[in-house]
mmCIF file of C-alpha atoms in Angstrom:
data_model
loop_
_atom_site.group_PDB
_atom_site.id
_atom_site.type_symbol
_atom_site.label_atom_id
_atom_site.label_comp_id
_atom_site.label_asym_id
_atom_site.label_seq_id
_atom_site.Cartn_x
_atom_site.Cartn_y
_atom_site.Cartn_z
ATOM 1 C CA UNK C 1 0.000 0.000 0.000
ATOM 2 C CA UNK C 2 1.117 3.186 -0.948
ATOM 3 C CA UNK C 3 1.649 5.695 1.937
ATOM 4 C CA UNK C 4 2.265 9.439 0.625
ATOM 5 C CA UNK C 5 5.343 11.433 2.174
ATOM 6 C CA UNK C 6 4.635 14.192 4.809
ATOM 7 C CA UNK C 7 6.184 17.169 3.147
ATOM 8 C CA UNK C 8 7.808 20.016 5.868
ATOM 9 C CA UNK C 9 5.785 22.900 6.462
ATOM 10 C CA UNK C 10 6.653 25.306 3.830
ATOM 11 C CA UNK C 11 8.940 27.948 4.386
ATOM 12 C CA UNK C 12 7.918 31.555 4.724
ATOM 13 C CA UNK C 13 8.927 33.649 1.149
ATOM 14 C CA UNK C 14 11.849 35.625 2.075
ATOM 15 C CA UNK C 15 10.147 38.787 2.015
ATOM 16 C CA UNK C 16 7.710 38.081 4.855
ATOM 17 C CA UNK C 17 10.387 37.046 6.980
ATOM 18 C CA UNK C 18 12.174 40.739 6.147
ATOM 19 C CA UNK C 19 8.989 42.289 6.536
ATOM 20 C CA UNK C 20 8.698 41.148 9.608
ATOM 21 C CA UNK C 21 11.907 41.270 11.272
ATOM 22 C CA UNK C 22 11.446 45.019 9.999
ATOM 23 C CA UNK C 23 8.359 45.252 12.055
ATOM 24 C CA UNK C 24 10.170 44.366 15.116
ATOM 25 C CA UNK C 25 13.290 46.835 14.197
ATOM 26 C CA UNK C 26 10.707 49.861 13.518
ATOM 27 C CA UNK C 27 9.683 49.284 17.381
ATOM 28 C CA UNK C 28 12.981 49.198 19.008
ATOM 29 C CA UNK C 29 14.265 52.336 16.753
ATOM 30 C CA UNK C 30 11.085 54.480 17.997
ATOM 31 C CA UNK C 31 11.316 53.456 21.330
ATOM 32 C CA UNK C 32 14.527 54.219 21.789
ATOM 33 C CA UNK C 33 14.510 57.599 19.547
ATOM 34 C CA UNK C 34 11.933 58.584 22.088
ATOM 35 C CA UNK C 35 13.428 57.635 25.267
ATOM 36 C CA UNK C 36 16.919 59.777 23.715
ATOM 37 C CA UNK C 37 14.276 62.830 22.798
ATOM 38 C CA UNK C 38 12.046 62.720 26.026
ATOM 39 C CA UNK C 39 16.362 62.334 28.166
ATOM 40 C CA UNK C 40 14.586 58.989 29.933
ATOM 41 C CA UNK C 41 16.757 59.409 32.917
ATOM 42 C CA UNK C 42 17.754 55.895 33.345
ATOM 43 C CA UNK C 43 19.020 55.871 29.788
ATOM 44 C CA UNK C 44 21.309 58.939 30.164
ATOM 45 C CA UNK C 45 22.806 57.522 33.199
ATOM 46 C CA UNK C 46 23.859 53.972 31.625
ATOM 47 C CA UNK C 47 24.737 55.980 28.496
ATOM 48 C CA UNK C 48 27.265 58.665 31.368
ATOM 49 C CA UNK C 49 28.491 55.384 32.986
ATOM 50 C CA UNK C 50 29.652 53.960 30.300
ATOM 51 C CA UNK C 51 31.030 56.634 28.441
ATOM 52 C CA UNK C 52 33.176 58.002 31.662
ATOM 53 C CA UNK C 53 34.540 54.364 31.771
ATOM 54 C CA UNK C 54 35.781 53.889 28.468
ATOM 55 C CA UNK C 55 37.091 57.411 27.831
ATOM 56 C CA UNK C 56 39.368 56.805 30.978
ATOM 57 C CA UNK C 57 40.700 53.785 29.446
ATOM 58 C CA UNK C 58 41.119 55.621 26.016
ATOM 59 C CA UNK C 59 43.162 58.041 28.123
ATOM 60 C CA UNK C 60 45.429 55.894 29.803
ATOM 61 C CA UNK C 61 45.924 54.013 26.629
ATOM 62 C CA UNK C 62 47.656 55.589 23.349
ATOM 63 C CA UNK C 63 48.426 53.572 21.661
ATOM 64 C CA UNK C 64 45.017 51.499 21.135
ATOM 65 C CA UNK C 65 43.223 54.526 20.979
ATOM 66 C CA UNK C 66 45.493 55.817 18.303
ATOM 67 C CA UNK C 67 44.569 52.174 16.502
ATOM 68 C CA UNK C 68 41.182 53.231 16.614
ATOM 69 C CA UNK C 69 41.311 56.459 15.486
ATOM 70 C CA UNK C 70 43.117 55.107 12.210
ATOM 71 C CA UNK C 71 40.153 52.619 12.532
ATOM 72 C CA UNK C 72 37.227 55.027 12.716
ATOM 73 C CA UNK C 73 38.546 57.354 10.680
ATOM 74 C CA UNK C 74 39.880 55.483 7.234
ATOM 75 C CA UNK C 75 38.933 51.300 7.191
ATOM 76 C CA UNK C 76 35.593 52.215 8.978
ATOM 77 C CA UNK C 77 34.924 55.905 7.896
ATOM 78 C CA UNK C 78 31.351 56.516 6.204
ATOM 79 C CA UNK C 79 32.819 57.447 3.158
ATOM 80 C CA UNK C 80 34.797 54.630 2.748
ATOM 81 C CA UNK C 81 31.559 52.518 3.284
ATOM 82 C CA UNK C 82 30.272 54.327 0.207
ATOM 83 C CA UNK C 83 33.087 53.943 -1.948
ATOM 84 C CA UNK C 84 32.594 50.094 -1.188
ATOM 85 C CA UNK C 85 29.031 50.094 -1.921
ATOM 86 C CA UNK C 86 30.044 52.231 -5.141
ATOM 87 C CA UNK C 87 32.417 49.411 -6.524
ATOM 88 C CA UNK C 88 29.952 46.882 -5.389
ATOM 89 C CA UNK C 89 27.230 48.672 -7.905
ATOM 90 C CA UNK C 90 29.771 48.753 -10.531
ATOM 91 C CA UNK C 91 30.602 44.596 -10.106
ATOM 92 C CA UNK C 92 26.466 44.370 -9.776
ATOM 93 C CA UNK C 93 26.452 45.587 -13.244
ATOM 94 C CA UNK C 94 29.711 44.356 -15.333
ATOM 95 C CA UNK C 95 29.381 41.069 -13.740
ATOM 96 C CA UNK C 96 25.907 40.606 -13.614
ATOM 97 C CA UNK C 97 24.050 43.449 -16.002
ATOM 98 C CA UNK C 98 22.112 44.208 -12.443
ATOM 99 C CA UNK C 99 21.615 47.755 -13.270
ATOM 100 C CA UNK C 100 18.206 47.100 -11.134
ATOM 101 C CA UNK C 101 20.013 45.782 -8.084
ATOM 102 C CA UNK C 102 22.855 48.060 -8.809
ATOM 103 C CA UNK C 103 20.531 51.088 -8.443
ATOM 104 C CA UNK C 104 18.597 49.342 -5.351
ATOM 105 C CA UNK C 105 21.931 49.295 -4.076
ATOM 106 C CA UNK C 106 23.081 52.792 -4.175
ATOM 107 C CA UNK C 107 19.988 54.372 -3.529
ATOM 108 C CA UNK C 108 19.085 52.441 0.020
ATOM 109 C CA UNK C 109 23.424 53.920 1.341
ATOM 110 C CA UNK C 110 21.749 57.596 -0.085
ATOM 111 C CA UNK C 111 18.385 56.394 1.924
ATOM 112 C CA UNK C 112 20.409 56.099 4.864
ATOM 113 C CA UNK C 113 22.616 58.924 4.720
ATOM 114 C CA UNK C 114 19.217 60.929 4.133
ATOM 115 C CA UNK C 115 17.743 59.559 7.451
ATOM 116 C CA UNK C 116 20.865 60.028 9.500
ATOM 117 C CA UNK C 117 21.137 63.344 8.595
ATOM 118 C CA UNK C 118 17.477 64.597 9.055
ATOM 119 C CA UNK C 119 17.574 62.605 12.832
ATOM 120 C CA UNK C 120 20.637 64.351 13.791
ATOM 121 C CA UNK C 121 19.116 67.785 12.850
ATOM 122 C CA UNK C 122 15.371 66.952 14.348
ATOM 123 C CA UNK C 123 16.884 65.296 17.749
ATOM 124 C CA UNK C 124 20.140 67.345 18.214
ATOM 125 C CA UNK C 125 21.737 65.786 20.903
ATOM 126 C CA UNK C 126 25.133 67.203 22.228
ATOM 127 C CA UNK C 127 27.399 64.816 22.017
ATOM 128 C CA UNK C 128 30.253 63.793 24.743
ATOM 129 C CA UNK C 129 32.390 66.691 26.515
ATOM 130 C CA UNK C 130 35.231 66.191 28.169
ATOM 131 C CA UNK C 131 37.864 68.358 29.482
ATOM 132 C CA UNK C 132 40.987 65.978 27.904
ATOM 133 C CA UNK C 133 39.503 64.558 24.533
ATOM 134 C CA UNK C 134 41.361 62.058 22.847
ATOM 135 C CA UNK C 135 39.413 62.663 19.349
ATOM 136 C CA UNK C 136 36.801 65.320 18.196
ATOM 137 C CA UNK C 137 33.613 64.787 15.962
ATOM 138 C CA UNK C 138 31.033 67.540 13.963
ATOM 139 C CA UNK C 139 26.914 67.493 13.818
ATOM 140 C CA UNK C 140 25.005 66.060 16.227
ATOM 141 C CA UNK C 141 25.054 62.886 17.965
ATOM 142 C CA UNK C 142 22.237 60.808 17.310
ATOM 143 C CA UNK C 143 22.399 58.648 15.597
ATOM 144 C CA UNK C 144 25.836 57.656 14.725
ATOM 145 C CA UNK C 145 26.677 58.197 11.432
ATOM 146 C CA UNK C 146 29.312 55.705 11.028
ATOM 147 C CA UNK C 147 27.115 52.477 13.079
ATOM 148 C CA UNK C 148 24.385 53.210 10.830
ATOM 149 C CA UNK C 149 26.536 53.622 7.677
ATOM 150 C CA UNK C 150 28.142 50.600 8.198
ATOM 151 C CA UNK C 151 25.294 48.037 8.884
ATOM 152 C CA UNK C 152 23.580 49.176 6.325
ATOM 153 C CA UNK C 153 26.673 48.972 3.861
ATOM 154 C CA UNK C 154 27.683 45.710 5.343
ATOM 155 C CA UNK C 155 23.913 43.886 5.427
ATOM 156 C CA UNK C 156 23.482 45.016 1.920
ATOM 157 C CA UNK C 157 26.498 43.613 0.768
ATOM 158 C CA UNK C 158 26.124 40.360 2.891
ATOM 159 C CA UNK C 159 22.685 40.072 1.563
ATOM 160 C CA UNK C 160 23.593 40.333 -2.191
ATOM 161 C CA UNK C 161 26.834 37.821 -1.924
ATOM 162 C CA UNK C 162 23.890 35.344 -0.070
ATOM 163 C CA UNK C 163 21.623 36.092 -3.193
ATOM 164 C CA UNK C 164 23.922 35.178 -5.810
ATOM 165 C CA UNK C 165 25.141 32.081 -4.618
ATOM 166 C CA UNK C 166 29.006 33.053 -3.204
ATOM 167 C CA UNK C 167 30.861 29.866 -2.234
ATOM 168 C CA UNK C 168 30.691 29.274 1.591
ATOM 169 C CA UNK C 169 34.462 30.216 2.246
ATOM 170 C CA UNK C 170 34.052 33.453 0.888
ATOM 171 C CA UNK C 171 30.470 33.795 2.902
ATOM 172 C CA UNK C 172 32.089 32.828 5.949
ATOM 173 C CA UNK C 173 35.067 35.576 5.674
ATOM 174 C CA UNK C 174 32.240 38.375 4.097
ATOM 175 C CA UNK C 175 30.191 37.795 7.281
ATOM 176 C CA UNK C 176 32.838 37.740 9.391
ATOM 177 C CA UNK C 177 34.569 41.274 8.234
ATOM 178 C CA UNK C 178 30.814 42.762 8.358
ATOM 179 C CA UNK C 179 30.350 41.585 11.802
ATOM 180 C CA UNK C 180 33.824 42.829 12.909
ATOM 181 C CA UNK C 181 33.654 46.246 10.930
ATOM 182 C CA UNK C 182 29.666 46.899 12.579
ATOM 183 C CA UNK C 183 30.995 46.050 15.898
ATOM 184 C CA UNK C 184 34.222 47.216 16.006
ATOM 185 C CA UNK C 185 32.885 50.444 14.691
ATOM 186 C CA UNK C 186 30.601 50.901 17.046
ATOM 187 C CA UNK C 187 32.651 50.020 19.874
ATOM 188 C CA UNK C 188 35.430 52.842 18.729
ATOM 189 C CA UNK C 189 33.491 55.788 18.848
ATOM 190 C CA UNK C 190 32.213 54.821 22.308
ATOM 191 C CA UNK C 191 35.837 54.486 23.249
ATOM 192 C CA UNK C 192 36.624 57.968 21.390
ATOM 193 C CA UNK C 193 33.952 59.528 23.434
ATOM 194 C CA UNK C 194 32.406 61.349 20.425
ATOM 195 C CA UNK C 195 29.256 59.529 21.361
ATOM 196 C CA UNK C 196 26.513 58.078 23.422
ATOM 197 C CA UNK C 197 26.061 54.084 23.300
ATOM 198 C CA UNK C 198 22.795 54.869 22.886
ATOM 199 C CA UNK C 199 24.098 56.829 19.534
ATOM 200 C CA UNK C 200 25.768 54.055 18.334
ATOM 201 C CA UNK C 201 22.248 50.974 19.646
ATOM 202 C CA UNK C 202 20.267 53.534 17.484
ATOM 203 C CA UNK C 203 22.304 53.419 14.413
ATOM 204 C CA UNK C 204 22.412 49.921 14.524
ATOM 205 C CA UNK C 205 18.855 49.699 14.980
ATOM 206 C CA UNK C 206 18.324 52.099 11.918
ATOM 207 C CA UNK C 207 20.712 50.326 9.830
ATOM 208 C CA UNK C 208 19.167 47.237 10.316
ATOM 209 C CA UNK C 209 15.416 48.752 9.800
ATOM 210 C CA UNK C 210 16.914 50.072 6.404
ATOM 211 C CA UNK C 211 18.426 46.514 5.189
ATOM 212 C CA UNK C 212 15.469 44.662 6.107
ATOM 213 C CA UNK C 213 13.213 47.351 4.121
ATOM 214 C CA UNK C 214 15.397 47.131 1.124
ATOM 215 C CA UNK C 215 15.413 43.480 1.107
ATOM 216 C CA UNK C 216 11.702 43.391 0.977
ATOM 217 C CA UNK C 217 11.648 46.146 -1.727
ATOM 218 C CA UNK C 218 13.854 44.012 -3.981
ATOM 219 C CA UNK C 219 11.812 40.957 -3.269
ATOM 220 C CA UNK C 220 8.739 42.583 -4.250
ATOM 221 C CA UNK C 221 9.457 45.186 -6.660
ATOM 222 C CA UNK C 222 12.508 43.761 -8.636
ATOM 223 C CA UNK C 223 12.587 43.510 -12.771
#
């Protein structure tokens, strides 16, 4: 007798599970946006704590704050994110005729740099002051500029090499350098004291609500 196989459930198209994890994203970026604009009390003493720790290390050590000042300001700089995205569009369409994808591409790093910009003008929070500064930093503080530019930049990127099928050594290292460069970028301008942790947990948050937006754009809307 003939007994039919029990097919797994069905897994959810790709661009429900974006849409959803974008959902969740949305919340945690307006919650915390709020609790920065409202100065939530408990927040701005975590984000004091923290900050007075770490710039006291970064003072009483040179030499790996000078590593992270090369860091933060060339490997991890925004603008160096761009340029990356830039020759990622240009392999997109020479290697790939993507010009779609390509465009997708560029357009969600000028999205971003759009949003980061407007926040820091609509919230502007001071950033850090202290009275032996071991690096300096312009505009406003929230977000950070460089957490959000590089998630987005990175999760893009990581996102595409997943869509086109990259061999799995080459996946392994990509998502490896993106975690190290969102991270370690992060972590470097806490230690620099030109901002908040809470400047560089909304970035992260935004750059992660912009990734998961684009992805379900280009599910849904590509050629």
């Amino acid at each position: 007798m003939y007994t039919p196989s029990v097919d797994s459930p069905p897994r959810p198209p790709e661009h429900r599970t974006a849409a959803r994890a974008s959902g969740v994203l949305a919340v945690c970026s307006v919650l915390l946006l709020v609790l920065v604009v409202v100065k939530w009390h408990p927040l701005l003493a975590v984000d004091g704590d923290i900050a007075d720790t770490t710039h006291r290390w970064a003072v009483d050590e040179p030499g790996l704050t000078h590593a992270f000042r090369i860091l933060t300001d060339w490997v991890w700089d925004p603008w160096a994110m761009r340029l990356l995205a830039a020759v990622a569009a240009i392999w997109l369409v020479w290697r790939h005729n993507a010009r779609w994808a390509a465009v997708w591409l560029v357009a969600t790093c000028a999205l971003g740099t759009l949003v980061q910009q407007v926040l820091k003008s609509a919230v502007g929070r001071e950033r850090p002051v202290w009275p032996d500064p071991v690096d300096t930093a312009h505009f406003a503080a929230y977000p950070s500029g460089h957490a959000l530019t590089a998630t987005v930049v990175c999760g893009l990127l990581l996102w595409l090499l997943h869509h086109y099928g990259v061999g799995r050594t080459l996946w392994r290292t990509a998502l490896a350098l993106a975690v190290i460069s969102v991270v370690g970028v992060g972590l470097t301008r806490i230690w620099l004291g030109v901002h908040w942790p809470s400047d560089v947990l909304g970035g992260w948050l935004l750059g992660a609500l912009l990734v998961t937006l684009a992805v379900t754009v280009h599910q849904r809307h590509r050629p």
